[in-house]
Coordinates of C-alpha atoms in Angstrom, one line a residue:
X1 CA 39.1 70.1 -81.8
X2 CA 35.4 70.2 -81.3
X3 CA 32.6 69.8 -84.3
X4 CA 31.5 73.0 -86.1
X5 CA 28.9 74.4 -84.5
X6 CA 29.3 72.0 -80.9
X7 CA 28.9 73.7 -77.6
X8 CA 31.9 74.2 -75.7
X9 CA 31.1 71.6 -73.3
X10 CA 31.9 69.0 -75.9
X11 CA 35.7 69.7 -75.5
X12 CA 35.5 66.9 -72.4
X13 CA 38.2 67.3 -69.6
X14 CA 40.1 63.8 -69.7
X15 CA 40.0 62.2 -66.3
X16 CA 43.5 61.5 -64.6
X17 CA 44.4 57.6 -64.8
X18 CA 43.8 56.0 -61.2
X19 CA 46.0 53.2 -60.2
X20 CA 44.9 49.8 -61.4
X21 CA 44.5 46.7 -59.6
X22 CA 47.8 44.7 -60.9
X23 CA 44.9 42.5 -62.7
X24 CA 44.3 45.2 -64.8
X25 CA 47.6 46.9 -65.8
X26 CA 48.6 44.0 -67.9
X27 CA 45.7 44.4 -69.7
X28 CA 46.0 47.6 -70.0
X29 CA 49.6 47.4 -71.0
X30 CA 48.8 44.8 -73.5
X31 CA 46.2 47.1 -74.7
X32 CA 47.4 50.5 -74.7
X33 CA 45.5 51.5 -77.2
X34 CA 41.8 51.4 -75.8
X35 CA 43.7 53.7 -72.4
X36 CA 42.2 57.3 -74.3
X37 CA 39.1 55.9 -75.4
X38 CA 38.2 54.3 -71.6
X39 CA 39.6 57.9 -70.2
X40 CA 36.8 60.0 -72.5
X41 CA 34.5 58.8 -70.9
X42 CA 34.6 61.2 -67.7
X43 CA 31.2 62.6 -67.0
X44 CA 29.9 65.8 -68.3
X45 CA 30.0 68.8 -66.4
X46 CA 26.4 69.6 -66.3
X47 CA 25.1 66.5 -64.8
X48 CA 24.0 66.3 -61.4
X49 CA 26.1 63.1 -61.6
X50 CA 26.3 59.7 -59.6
X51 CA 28.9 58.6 -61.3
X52 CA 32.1 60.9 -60.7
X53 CA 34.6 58.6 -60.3
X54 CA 36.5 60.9 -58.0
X55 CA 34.2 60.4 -55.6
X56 CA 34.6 56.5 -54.9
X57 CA 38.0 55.5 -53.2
X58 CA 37.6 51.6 -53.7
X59 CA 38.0 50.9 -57.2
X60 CA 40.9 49.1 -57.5
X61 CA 38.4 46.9 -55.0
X62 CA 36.1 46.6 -57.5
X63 CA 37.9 46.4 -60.8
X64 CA 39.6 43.5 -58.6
X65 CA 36.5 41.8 -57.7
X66 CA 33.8 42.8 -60.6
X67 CA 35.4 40.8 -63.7
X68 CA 35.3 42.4 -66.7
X69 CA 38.7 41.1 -68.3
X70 CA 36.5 40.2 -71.0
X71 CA 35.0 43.5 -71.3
X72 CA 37.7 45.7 -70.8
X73 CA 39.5 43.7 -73.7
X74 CA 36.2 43.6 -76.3
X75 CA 36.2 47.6 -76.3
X76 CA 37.2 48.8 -79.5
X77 CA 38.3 52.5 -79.9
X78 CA 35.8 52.9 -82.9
X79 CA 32.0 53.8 -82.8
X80 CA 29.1 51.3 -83.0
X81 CA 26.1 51.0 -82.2
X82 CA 25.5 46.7 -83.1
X83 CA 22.4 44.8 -83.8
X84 CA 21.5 42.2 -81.7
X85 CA 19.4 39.3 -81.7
X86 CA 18.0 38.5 -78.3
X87 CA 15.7 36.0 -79.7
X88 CA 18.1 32.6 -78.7
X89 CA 18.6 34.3 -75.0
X90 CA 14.8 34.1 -74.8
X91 CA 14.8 30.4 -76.2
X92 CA 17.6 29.0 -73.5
X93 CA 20.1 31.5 -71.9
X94 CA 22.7 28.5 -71.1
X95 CA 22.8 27.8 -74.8
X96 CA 26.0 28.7 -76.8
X97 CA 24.2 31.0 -78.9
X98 CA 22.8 32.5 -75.8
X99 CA 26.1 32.9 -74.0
X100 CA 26.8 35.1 -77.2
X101 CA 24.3 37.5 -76.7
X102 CA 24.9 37.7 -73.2
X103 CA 29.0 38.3 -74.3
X104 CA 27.4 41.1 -77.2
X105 CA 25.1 43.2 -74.9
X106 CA 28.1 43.4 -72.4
X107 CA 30.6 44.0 -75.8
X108 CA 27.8 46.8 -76.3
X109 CA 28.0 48.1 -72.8
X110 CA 31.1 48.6 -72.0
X111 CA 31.4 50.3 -75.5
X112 CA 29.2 53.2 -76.6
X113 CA 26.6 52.1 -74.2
X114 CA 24.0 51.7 -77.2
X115 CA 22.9 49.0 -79.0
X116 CA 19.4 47.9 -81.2
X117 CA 17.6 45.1 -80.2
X118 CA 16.1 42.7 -82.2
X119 CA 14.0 39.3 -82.2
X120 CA 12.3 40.5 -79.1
X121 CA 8.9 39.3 -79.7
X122 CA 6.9 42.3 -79.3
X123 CA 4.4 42.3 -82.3
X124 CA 4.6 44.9 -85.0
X125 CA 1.1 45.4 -85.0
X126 CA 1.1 46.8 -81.5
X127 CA 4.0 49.2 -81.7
X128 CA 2.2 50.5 -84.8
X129 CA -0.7 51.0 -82.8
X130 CA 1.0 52.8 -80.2
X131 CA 2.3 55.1 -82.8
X132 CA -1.1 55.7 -84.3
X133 CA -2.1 56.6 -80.8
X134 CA 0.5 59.0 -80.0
X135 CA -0.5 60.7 -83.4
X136 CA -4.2 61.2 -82.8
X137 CA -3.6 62.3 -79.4
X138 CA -0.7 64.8 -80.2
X139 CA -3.2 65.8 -83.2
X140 CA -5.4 67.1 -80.2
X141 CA -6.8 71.0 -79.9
X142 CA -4.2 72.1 -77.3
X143 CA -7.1 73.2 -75.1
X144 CA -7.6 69.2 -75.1
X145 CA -4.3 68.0 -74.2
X146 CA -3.6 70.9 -71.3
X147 CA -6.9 69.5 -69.5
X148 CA -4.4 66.3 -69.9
X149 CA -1.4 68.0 -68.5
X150 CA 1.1 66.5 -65.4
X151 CA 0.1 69.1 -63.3
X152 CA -3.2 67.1 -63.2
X153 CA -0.8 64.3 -61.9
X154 CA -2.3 62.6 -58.5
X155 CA 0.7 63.1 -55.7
X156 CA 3.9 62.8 -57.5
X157 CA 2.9 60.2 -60.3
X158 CA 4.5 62.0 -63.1
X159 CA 1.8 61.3 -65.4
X160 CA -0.5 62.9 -68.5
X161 CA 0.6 65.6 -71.4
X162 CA 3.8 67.5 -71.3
X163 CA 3.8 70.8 -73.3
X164 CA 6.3 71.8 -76.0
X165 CA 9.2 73.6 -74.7
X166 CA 8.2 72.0 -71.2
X167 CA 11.4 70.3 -70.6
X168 CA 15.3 71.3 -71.2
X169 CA 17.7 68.6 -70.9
X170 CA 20.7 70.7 -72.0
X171 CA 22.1 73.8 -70.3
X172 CA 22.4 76.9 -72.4
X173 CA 20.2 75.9 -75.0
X174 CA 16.4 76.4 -76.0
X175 CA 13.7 74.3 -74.4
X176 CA 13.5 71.0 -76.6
X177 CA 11.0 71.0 -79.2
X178 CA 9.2 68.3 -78.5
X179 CA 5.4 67.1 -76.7
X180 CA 5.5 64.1 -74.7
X181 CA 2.9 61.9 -72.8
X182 CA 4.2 60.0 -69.7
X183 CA 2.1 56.7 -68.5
X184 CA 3.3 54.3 -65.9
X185 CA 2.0 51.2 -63.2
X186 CA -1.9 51.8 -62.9
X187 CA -1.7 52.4 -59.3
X188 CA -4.8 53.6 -57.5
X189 CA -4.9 56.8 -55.9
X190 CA -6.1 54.7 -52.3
X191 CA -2.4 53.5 -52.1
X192 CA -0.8 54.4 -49.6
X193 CA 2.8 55.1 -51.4
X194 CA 0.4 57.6 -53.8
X195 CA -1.1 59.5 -50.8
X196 CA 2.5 59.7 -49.7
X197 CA 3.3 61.4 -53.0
X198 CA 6.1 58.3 -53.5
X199 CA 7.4 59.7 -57.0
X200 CA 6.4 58.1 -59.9
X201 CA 3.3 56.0 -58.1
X202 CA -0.2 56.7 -59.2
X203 CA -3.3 56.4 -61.9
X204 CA -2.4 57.2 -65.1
X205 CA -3.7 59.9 -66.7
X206 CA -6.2 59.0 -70.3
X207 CA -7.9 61.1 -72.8
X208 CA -11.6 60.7 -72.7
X209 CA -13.1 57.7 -75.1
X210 CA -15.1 60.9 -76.7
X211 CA -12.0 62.2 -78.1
X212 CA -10.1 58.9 -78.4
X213 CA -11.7 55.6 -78.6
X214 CA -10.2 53.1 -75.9
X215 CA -9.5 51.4 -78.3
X216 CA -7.3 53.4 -80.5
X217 CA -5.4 54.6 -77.4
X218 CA -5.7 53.6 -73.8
X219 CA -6.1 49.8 -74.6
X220 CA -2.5 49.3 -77.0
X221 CA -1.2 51.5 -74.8
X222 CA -1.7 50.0 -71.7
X223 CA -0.7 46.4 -73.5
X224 CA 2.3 47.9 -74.8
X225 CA 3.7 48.7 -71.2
X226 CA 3.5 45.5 -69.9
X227 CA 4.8 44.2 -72.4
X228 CA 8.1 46.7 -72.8
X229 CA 8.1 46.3 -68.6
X230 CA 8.5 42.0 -69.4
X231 CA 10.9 42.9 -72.0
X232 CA 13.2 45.2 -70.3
X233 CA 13.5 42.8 -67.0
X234 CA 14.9 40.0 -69.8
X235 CA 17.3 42.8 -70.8
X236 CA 18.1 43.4 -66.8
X237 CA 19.0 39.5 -66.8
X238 CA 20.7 40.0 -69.9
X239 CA 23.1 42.9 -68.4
X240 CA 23.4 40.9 -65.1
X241 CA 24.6 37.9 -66.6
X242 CA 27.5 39.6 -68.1
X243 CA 28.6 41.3 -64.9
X244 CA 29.7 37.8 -63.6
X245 CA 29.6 39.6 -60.2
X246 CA 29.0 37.6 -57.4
X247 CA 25.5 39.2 -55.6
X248 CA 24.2 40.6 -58.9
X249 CA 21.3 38.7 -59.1
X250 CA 20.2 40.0 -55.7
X251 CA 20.6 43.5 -55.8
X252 CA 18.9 43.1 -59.6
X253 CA 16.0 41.3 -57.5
X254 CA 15.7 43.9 -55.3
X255 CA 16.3 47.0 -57.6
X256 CA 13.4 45.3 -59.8
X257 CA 11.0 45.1 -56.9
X258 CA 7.7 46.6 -55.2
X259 CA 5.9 47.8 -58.3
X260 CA 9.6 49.8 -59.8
X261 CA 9.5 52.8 -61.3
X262 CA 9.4 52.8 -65.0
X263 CA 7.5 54.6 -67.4
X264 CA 6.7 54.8 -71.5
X265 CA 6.8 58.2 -73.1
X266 CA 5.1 58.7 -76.2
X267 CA 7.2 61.5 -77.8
X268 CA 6.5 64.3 -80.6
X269 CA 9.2 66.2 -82.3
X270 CA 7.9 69.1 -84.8
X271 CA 10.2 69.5 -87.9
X272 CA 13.0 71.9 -87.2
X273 CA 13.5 74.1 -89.1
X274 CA 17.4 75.0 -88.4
X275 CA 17.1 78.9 -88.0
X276 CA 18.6 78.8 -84.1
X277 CA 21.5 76.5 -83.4
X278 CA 20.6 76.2 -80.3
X279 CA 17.2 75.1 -80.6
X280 CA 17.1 70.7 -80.4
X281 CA 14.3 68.0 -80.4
X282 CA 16.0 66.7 -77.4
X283 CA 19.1 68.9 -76.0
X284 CA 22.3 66.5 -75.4
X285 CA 22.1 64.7 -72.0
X286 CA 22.3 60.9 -70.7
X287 CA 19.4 59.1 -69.5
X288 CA 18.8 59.3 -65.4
X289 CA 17.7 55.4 -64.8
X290 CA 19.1 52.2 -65.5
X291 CA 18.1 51.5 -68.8
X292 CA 16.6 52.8 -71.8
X293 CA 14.6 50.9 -74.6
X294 CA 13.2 53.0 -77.5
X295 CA 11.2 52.8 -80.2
X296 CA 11.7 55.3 -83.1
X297 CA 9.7 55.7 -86.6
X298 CA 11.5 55.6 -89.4
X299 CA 12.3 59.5 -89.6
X300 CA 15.4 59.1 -87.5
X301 CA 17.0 62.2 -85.5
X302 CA 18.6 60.3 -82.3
X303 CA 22.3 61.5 -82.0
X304 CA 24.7 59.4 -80.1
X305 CA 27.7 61.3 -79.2
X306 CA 31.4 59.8 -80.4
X307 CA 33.8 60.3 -77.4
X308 CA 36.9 59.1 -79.7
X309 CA 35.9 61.3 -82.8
X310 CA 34.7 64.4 -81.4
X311 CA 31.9 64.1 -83.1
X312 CA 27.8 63.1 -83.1
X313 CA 27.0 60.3 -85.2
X314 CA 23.1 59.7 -86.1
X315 CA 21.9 56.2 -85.3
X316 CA 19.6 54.8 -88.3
X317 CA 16.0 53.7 -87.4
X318 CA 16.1 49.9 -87.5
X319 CA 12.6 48.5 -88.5
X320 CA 10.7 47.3 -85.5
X321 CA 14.1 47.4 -83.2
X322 CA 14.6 49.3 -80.0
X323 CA 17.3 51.1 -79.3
X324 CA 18.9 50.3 -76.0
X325 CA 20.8 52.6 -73.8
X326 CA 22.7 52.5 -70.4
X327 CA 21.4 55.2 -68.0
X328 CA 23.2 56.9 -65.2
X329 CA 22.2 54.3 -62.7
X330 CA 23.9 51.5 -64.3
X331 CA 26.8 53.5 -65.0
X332 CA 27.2 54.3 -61.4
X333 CA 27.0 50.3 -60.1
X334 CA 29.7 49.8 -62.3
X335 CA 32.1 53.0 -61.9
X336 CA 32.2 53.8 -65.4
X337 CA 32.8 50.5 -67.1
X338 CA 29.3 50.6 -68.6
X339 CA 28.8 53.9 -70.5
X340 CA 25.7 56.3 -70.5
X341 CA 26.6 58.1 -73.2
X342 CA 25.6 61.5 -74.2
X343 CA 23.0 61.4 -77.0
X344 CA 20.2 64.2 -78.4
X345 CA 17.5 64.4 -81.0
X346 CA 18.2 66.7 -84.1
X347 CA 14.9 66.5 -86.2
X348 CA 15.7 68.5 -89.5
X349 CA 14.0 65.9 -91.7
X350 CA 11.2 68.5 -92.6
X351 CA 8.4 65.7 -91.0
X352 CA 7.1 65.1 -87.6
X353 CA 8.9 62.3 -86.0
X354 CA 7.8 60.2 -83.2
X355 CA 9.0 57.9 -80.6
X356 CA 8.7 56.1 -78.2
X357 CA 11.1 55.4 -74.9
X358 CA 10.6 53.1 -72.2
X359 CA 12.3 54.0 -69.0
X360 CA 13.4 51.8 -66.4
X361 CA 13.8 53.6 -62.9
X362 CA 13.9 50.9 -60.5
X363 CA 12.2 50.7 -57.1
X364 CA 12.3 53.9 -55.7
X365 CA 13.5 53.1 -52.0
X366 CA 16.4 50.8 -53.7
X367 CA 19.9 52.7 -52.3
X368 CA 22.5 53.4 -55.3
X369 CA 26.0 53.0 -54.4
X370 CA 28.4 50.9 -56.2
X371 CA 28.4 47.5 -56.6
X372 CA 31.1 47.2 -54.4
X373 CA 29.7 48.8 -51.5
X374 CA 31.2 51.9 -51.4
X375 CA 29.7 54.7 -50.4
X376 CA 29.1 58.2 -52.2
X377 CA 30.6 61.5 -51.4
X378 CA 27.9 63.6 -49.8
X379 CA 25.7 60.1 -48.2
X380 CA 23.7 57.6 -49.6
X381 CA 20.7 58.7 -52.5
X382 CA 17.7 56.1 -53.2
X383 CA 16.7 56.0 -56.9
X384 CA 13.5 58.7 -55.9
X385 CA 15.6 60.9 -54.6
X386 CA 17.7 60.7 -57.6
X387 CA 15.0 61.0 -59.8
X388 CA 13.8 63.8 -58.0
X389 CA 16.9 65.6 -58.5
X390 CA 17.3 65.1 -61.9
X391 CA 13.7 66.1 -62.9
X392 CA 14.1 69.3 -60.9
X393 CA 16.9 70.1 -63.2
X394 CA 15.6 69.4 -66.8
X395 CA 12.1 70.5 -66.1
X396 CA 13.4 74.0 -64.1
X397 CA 15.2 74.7 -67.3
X398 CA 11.8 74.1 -69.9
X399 CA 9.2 76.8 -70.6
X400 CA 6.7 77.1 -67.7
X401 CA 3.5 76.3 -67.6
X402 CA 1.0 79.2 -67.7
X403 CA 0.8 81.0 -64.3
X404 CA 3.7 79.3 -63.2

C-alpha cells in the first residue's frame, strides 16, 4: 500500500532476482531477510537512469570481484540515517577508530544511501556566514537578482540566480518552490574548455559590492567552496576505502581530476502553505552526481524516502552537520549496492528555510560505466553528457523564464 496522499509512482515495481555469484547466495541464504529490502531498491521510472540493472550483463563478475561481504551483511531492513564522526579518519585513516568510520560510511551506503557528518572541521562561523549571505541576497528586489540570472551564464557554466518555479525535479507535479544560486571553480572566461561551452566551466556569477558588500557575500562564499570541495574529496577517500576494489583509487584519481565539476547551491524554500498537494520545495528525485553534502538550517523539510515502509521519513537538522547522500553516479559504479535514494523537500514549517548543497559532479570527460568494465546499453556517456541530460530534464519541466 502506498502513503495517503503519495503519487502513484511510489508503488515501486520490484526487480526480478538475477542469479548470484555462488559467493553471494550463501549470504544471501543465511540472510534471507535483507532479499526484499536489497530488491526495493530498483530505480524509479522517471529517471533518465544510469543505473538500470537490466542493462549490465556482468554482475555476477562484479559482485564476484567488488567485495562487499561486509556490506551486503551490515544492511539492516530498517531506516536510518546515522551520525558519523569523520574527525579520527582525518587524524590517521589506518587507525582502528578510523577503520570504523571507513566500515560506518560504507554501513551507511549500502543502506539508505544517507548519512550526517560530523567532526569535519569546517567552522561554524563560516557556514553561518554563508547562510547570512544567501539571505540578504535572496532578500534582493527581484529586478536585482534576474540581472543575476543563469542565462547571464558565460558558455555552459551553469552559474548565477535561478528563479522560483525555475526547476521541476518531479514529473507530474508543480515547479518546486524554491530560489537557488549556483557558484562553482572561478574559471576565466579566456579558457579554452569555457569558450568550448564545456558544461559547468566558467566565472562565477556575483552580485555587485553596491548591493552586497564582498564581504558579507562573495568572500565566505568563495571560502566556503574550497573548503566543502577539500571536504568532499576526504569523503571520496572515505567511500573508496570501503569499496576494497582493486583500481578504485585510480579511477577516483581520475574521476577527481582537471578542475571537476562540482558546484554549491545556496537554496531558498518559501513557507508552503499546503493548499495543492502537488506543490513541493523540492519534488522527489535522486541526486545526478556522485555525491551530495548539504547544509540545512534548523527549519528541516528534507524527506528521505523509506523503500521498506512505504513511506517518507523527515530527516532532523543536525547542528552544524551535513547531510550526505549517494548520487546516481556512484550508484551506477557499483550496480546498485550503494543507494541513491529518493528524497524531497516538504517546507510546511510556516518559515523560510534555507540550505545549502554541495554537489560533486566529477570531471566532465571521465566515462561512467561500472566498475567492472562493462559497458552500458545504448554506448558509453561521460559525466557532461550525463549532466546534460539530466538538467535538460528537471529544468524543461520548471516555469520558463520570460520570453522563453
Amino acid at each position: 500500500m502506498r502513503p495517503s496522499g503519495s503519487p502513484m509512482w511510489l508503488d515501486l515495481p520490484r526487480q526480478k532476482p538475477h542469479r548470484q555469484h555462488h559467493l553471494f547466495t550463501s549470504i544471501f541464504l543465511f540472510s534471507s531477510s535483507l532479499i526484499p529490502f536489497i530488491l526495493s531498491f530498483t530505480p524509479i521510472s522517471f529517471q533518465p537512469s544510469l543505473v538500470d540493472l537490466s542493462k549490465f550483463h556482468s554482475q555476477e563478475k562484479f559482485q564476484h570481484r567488488f567485495n562487499i561481504r561486509s556490506a551486503i551483511m551490515a544492511v539492516k531492513p530498517s531506516f536510518s540515517v546515522p551520525t558519523i564522526d569523520i574527525s579520527p579518519y582525518l587524524r590517521s585513516p589506518s587507525s582502528p577508530e578510523g577503520l570504523k568510520v571507513i566500515s560506518s560510511v560504507r554501513e551507511a551506503c549500502t543502506g539508505t544511501g544517507f548519512f550526517q557528518l560530523v567532526g569535519h572541521g569546517i567552522e561554524p562561523e563560516l557556514q553561518q556566514r554563508v547562510f547570512k549571505g544567501a539571505e540578504k541576497l535572496f532578500k534582493l528586489p527581484m529586478e536585482e537578482k534576474v540581472k543575476l540570472d543563469m542565462s547571464h551564464s558565460v558558455g555552459a557554466s551553469n552559474r548565477g540566480y535561478e528563479l522560483i518555479g525555475g526547476q521541476g525535479l518531479q514529473e507530474g507535479t508543480l515547479p518546486d518552490l524554491k530560489e537557488g544560486f549556483y557558484v562553482g571553480h572561478e574559471i576565466p572566461a579566456s579558457d579554452p574548455r569555457v569558450k568550448n561551452n564545456t558544461f559547468l566551466m566558467g566565472p562565477n556569477i556575483w552580485p555587485p559590492s553596491e548591493l552586497i558588500p564582498e564581504n558579507d557575500f562573495k568572500e565566505p562564499v568563495s571560502n566556503y567552496y574550497a573548503k566543502i570541495f577539500a571536504l568532499s574529496l576526504k569523503v571520496l577517500d572515505v567511500i573508496a576505502a570501503g569499496m576494497d576494489f582493486e583500481g578504485i583509487a585510480k579511477v577516483f584519481r581520475e574521476f577527481t581530476a582537471n578542475d571537476a565539476g562540482a558546484s554549491v547551491r545556496l537554496l531558498h524554500y518559501p513557507p508552503d502553505k499546503g493548499n495543492d498537494k502537488n506543490q513541493l520545495g523540492a519534488g522527489a528525485h535522486t541526486d545526478f552526481g556522485a555525491i551530495t553534502l548539504l547544509l540545512q538550517d534548523d527549519v528541516g523539510g528534507l524527506q528521505v524516502w523509506d523503500y521498506v515502509g512505504k513511506e517518507w521519513r523527515d530527516v532532523e537538522p543536525v547542528k552544524e552537520a551535513y547531510v550526505v547522500n549517494v548520487g546516481d553516479m556512484l550508484q551506477m559504479w557499483t550496480i546498485g549496492v550503494y543507494k541513491s535514494s529518493l528524497h524531497r523537500v516538504v517546507n510546511r514549517s510556516g518559515q523560510d528555510r534555507y540550505s545549502v548543497p554541495f554537489f560533486f559532479d566529477g570531471n566532465v570527460d571521465f566515462i561512467l560505466r561500472p566498475l567492472d568494465g562493462s559497458k552500458r546499453d545504448g554506448g558509453d556517456i561521460t559525466v557532461e553528457g550525463h549532466m546534460k541530460e539530466r538538467f535538460a530534464s528537471t529544468y524543461g519541466r520548471g516555469r520558463k523564464r520570460e520570453g522563453e
